[in-house]
Coordinates of C-alpha atoms in Angstrom, one line a residue:
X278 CA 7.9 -31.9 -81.4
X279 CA 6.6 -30.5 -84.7
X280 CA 3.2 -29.0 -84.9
X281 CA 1.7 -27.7 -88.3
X282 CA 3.0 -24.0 -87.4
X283 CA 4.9 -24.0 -83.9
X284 CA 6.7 -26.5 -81.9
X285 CA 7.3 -27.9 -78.7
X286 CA 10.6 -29.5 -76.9
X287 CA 10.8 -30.6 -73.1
X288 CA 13.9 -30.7 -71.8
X289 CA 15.6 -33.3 -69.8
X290 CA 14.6 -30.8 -66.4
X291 CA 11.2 -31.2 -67.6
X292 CA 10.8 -27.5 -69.0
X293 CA 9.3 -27.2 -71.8
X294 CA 10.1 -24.5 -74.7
X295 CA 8.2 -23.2 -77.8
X296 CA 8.2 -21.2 -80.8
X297 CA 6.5 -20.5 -84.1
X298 CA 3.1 -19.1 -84.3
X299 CA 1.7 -18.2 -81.1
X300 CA -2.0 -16.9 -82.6
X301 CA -4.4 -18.8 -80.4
X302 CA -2.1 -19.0 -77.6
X303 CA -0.2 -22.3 -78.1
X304 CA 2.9 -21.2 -77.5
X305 CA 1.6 -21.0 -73.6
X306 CA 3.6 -17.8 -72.5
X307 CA 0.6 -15.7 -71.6
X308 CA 0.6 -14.0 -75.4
X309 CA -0.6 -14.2 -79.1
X310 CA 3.1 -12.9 -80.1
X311 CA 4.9 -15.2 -82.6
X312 CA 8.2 -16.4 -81.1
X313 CA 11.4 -16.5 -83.8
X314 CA 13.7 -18.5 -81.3
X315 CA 12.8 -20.8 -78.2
X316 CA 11.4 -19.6 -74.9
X317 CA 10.4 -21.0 -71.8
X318 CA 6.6 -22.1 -71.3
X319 CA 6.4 -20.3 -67.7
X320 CA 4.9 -21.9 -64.9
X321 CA 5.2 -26.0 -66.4
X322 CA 7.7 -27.8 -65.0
X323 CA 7.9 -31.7 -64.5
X324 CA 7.0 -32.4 -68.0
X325 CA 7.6 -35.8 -69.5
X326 CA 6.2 -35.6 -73.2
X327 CA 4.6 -33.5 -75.4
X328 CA 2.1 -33.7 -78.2
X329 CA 1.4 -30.9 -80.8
X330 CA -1.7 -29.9 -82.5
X331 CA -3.0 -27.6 -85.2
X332 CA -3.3 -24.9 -83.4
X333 CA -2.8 -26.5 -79.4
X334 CA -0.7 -27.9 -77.5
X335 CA -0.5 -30.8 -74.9
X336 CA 2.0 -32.4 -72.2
X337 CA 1.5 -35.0 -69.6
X338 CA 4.1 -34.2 -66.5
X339 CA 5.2 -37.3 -64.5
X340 CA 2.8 -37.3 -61.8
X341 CA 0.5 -38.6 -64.6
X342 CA -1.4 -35.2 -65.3
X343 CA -2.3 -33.1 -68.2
X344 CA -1.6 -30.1 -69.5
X345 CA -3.5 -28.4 -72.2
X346 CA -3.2 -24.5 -74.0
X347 CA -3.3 -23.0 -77.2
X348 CA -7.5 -23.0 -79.2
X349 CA -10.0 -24.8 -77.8
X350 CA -12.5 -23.8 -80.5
X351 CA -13.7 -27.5 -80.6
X352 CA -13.2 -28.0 -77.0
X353 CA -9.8 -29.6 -77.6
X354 CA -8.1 -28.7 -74.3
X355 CA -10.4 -30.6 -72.4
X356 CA -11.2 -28.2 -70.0
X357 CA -14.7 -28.3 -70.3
X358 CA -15.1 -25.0 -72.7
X359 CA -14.3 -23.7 -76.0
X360 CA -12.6 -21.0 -74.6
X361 CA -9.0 -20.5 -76.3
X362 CA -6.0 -20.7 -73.2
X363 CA -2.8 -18.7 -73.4
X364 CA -1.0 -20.5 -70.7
X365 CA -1.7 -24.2 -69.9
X366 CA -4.5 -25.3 -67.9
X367 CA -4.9 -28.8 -66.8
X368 CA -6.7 -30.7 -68.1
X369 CA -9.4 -32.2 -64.9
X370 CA -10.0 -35.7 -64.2
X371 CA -7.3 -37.6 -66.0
X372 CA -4.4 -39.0 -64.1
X373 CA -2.3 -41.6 -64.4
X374 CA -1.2 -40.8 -68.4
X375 CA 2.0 -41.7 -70.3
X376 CA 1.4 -40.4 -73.5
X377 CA -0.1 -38.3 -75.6
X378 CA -1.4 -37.5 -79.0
X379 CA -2.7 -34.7 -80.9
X380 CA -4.7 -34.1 -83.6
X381 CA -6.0 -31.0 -86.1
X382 CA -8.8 -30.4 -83.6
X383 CA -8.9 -33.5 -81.1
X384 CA -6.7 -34.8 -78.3
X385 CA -5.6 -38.5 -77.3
X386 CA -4.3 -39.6 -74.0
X387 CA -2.8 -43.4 -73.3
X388 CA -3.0 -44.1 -69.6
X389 CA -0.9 -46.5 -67.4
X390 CA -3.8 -49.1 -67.6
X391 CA -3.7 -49.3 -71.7
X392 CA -7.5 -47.6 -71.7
X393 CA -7.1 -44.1 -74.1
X394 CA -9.5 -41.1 -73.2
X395 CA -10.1 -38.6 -75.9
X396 CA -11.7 -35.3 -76.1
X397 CA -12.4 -32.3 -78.9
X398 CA -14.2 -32.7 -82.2
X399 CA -15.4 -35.8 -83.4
X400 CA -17.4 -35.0 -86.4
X401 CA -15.5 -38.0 -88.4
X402 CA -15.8 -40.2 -85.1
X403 CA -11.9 -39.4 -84.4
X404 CA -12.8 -40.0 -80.5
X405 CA -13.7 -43.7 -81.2
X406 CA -16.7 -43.5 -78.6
X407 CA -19.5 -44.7 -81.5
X408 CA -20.5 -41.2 -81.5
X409 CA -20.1 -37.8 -84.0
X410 CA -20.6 -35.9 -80.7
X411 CA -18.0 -33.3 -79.8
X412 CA -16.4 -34.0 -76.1
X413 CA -15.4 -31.4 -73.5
X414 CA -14.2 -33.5 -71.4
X415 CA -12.2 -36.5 -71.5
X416 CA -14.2 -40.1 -72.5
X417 CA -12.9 -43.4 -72.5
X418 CA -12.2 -44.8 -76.1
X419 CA -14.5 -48.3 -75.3
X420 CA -13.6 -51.7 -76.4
X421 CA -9.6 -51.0 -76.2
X422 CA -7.3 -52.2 -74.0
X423 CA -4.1 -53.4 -73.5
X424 CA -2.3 -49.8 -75.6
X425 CA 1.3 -49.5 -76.0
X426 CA 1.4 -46.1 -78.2
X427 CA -1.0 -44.2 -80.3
X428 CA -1.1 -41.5 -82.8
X429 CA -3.7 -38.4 -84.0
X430 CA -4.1 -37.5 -87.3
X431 CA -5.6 -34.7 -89.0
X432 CA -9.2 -36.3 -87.9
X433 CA -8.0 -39.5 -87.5
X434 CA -6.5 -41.6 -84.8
X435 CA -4.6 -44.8 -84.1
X436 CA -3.2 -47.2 -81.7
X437 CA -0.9 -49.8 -81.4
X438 CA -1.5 -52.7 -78.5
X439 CA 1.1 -54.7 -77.0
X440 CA 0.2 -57.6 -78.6
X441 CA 1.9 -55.4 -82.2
X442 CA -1.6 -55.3 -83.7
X443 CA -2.5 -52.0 -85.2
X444 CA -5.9 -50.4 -84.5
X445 CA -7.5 -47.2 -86.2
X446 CA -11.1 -45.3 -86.4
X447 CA -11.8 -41.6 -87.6
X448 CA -12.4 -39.9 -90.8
X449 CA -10.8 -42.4 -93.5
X450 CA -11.4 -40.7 -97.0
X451 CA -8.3 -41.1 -98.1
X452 CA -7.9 -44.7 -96.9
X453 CA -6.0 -44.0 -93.6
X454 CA -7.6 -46.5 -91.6
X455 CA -5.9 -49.4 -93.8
X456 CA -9.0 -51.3 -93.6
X457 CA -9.5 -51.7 -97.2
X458 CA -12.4 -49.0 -97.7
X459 CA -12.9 -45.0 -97.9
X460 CA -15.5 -45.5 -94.8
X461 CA -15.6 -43.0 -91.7
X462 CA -15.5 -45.4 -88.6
X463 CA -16.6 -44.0 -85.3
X464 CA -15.0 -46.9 -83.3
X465 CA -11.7 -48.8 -83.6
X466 CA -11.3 -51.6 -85.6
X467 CA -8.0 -53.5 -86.3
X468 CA -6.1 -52.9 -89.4
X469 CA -6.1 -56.4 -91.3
X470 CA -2.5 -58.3 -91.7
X471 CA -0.3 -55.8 -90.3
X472 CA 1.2 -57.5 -87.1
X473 CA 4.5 -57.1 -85.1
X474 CA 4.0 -53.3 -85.0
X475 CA 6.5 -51.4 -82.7
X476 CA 5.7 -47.7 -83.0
X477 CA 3.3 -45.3 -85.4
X478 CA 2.6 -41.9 -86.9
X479 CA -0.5 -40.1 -88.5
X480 CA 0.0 -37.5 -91.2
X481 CA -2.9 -35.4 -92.1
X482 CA -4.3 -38.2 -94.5
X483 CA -1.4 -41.2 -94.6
X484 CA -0.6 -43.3 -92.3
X485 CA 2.9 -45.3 -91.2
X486 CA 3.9 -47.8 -88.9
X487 CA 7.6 -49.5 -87.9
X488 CA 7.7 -53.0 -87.1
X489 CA 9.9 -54.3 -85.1
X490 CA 12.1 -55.8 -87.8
X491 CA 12.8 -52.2 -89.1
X492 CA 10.9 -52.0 -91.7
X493 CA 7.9 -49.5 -92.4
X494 CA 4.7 -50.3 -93.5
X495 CA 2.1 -46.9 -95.2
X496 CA -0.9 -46.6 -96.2
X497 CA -3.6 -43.8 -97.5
X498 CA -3.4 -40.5 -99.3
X499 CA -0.4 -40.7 -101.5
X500 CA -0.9 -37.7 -103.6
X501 CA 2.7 -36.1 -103.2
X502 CA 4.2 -39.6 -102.7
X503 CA 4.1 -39.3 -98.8
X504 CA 3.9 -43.2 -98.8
X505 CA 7.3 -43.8 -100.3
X506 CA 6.3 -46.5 -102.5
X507 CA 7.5 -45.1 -106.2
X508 CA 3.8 -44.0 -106.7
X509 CA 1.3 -41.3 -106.3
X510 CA -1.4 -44.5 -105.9
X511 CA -3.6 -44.0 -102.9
X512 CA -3.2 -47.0 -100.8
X513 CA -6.3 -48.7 -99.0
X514 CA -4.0 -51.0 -97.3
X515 CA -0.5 -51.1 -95.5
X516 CA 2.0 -51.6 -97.8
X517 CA 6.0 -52.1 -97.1
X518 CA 8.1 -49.0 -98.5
X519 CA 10.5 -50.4 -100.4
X520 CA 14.0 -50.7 -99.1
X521 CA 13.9 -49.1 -95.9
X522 CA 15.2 -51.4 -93.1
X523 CA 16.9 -50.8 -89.7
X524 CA 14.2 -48.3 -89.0
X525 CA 14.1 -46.7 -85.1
X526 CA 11.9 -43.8 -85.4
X527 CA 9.5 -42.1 -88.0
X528 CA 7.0 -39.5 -88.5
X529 CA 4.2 -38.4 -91.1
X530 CA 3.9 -34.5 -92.0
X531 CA 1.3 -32.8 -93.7
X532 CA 2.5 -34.3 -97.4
X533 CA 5.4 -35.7 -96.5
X534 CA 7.2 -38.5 -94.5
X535 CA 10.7 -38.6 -92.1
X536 CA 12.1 -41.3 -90.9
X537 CA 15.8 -41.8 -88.6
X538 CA 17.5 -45.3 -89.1
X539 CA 19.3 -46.9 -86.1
X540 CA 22.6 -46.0 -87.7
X541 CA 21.3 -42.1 -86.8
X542 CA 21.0 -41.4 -90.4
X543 CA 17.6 -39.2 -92.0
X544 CA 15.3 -41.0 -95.1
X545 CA 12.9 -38.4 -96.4
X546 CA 10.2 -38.7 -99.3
X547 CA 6.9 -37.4 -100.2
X548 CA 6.1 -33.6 -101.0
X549 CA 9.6 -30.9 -100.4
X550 CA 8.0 -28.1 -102.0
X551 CA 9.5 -25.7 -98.8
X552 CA 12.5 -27.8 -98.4
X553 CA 10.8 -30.2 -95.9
X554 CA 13.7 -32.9 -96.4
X555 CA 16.7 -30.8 -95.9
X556 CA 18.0 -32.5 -99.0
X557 CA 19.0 -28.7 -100.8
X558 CA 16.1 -28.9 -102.8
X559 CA 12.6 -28.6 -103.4
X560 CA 12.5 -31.8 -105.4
X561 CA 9.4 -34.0 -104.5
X562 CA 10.6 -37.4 -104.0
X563 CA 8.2 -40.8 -104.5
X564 CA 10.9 -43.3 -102.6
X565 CA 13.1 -42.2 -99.5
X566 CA 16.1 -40.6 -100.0
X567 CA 18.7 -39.9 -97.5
X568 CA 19.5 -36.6 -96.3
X569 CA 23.0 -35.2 -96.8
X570 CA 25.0 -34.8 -93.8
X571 CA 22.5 -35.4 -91.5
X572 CA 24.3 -38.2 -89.0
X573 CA 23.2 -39.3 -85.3
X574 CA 20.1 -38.4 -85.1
X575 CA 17.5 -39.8 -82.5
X576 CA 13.7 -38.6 -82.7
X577 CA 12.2 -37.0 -86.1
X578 CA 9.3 -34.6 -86.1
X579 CA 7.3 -33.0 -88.7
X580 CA 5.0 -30.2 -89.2
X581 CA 3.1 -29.2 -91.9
X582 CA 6.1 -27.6 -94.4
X583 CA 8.9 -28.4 -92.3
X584 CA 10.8 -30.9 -90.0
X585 CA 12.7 -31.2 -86.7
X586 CA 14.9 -33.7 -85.6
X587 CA 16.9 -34.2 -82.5
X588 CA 20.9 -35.4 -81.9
X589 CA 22.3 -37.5 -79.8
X590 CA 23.7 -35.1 -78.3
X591 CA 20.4 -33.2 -77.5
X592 CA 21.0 -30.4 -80.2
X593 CA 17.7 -29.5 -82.4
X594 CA 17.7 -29.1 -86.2
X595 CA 15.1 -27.8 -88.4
X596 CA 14.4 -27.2 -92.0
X597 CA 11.7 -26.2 -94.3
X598 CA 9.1 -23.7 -94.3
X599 CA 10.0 -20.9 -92.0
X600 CA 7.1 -18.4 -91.6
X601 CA 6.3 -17.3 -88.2
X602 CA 10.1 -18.4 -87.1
X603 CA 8.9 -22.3 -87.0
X604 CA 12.6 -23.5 -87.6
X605 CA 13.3 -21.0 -84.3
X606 CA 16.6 -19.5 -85.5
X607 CA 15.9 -16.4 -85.0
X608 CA 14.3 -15.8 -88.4
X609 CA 11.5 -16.4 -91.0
X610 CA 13.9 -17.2 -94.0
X611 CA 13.1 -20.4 -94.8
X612 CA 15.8 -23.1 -94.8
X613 CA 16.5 -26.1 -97.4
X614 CA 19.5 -27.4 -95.5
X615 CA 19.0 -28.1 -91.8
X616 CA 20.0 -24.9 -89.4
X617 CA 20.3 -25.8 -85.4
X618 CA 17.5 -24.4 -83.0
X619 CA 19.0 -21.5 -81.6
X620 CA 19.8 -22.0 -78.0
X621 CA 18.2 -25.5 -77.6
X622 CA 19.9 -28.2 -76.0
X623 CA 18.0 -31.1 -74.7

């Protein structure tokens, strides 16, 4: 799991490991040192997901409860301070979660009965609760029920329901809500005529969904072509990006968009001006293009100037941008081609 500067992975033993920056903490070993290759987050065990923030980080263990570390300076841990936390802390009174989501400064959690609680700054209404007031604490997202997945933004947020309708409120200056406007909107509200949705992602200002038919739908800031559509044309509304089909996984980066096919293969596009796509270059690309030599892959991840993604066979690979060791093999040379996390096996 890709954050803007350090990442996350939880093992199948439910361990979790991190590297990158570690400078507020969010690397949860008990330091502010930057970590080049993988380590062990001490003391968390159990864990069954992650999410990954700016500048924090956040897993849910599978008795239900969460775990929060890294900067709280906007009280995004949910521990009921803005104190930063160099080891994880859990996060009191939520049980019962199955996923989570993080954004730059705000946290999401989707729990067993479909409600989501969020927490952390809301100055663009990112927490959904009507309000621009910042939450310590957990609140319950109201009106929304009935949640299959979600996904945080940079001060954005979004949901899928079961019913495949799509469902987004936050900051929305760059269109990312898909509702048609540039409005903020401190509650959800359903984004019109995209149906059948299986799974989403949130870039910092873009959007993107993956129906269940395998094909992917994108919408908002478009300045580096992070929407895949030929263009740099902000988009107000979901739009398909043009021939991709057979779609299983995607995710949406700072300026730039991954997405693994069924057949295991890698589609990049958008801004690769660190060698975000692994392609050998630091071409920027307006449609996906496939990534050389990049077969049977499973989960794709991005951060801010680079990317993750994970095998079949539970190896890590990482490319891009590589200051303060993000791509963790054991240096900060950055990488255009995709290297293997050193030691990682999931």
């Amino acid at each position: 799991m890709a954050g803007r500067f350090h990442n996350l992975a939880v093992k199948q033993d439910g361990t979790v490991w991190a590297w990158g920056d570690n400078s507020q903490g969010q690397l949860g070993d008990g330091t502010t040192t930057q970590r080049l290759t993988p380590l062990q987050v001490p003391g968390l065990t159990g864990v069954a997901a992650l999410s990954v923030g700016t500048l924090h980080s956040l897993a849910v263990k599978q008795d239900g409860t969460v775990w929060a570390w890294g900067d709280n300076i906007q009280g995004q841990l949910g521990d009921g301070t803005t104190t930063d936390r160099l080891m994880p802390v859990q996060v009191p009174g939520l049980t019962g979660v199955v996923a989570l989501a993080a954004g730059n400064y705000h946290s999401l959690a989707l729990r067993q009965d479909g409600t989501i609680w969020a927490w952390g700054n809301n100055a663009q209404g990112q927490l959904g609760d009507g309000t621009t007031t910042q939450r310590l604490t957990p609140v319950q997202v109201p009106g929304l029920a009935a949640v299959a997945a979600l996904a945080g933004g940079f001060y954005h947020s979004l949901a899928v329901k079961q019913d495949g309708t799509v469902w987004a409120w936050g900051n929305n200056t760059e269109g990312e809500l898909g509702d048609g406007t540039t409005t903020d909107r401190r509650t959800p509200l359903q984004v019109p005529g995209l149906t059948g949705v299986a799974a989403l992602s949130a870039g910092n200002y873009h959007s993107l969904a993956v129906k269940q038919d395998g094909t992917v739908w994108a919408w908002g800031n478009n300045a580096q072509g992070q929407l895949g559509d030929g263009t740099t044309t902000q988009r107000l509304t979901p739009l398909q990006v043009p021939g991709l089909t057979g779609i299983a996984a995607l995710a949406g980066g700072t300026l730039h968009s991954l997405a693994v096919k069924q057949d295991g293969t890698v589609w990049a596009w958008g801004d690769n001006s660190r060698g975000q796509f692994g392609d050998g270059t630091t071409t920027q690309r307006l449609v996906p293009v496939k990534v050389p030599g990049l077969t049977g892959f499973v989960a794709p991840s991005t951060g801010g100037t680079h990317s993750l993604a994970v095998k079949q066979d539970g190896t890590v690979w990482a490319w891009g941008e590589n200051a303060q060791g993000r791509l963790g093999d054991g240096t900060t040379i950055s990488r255009f081609t995709p290297v293997r996390v050193s030691g990682l096996n999931l």
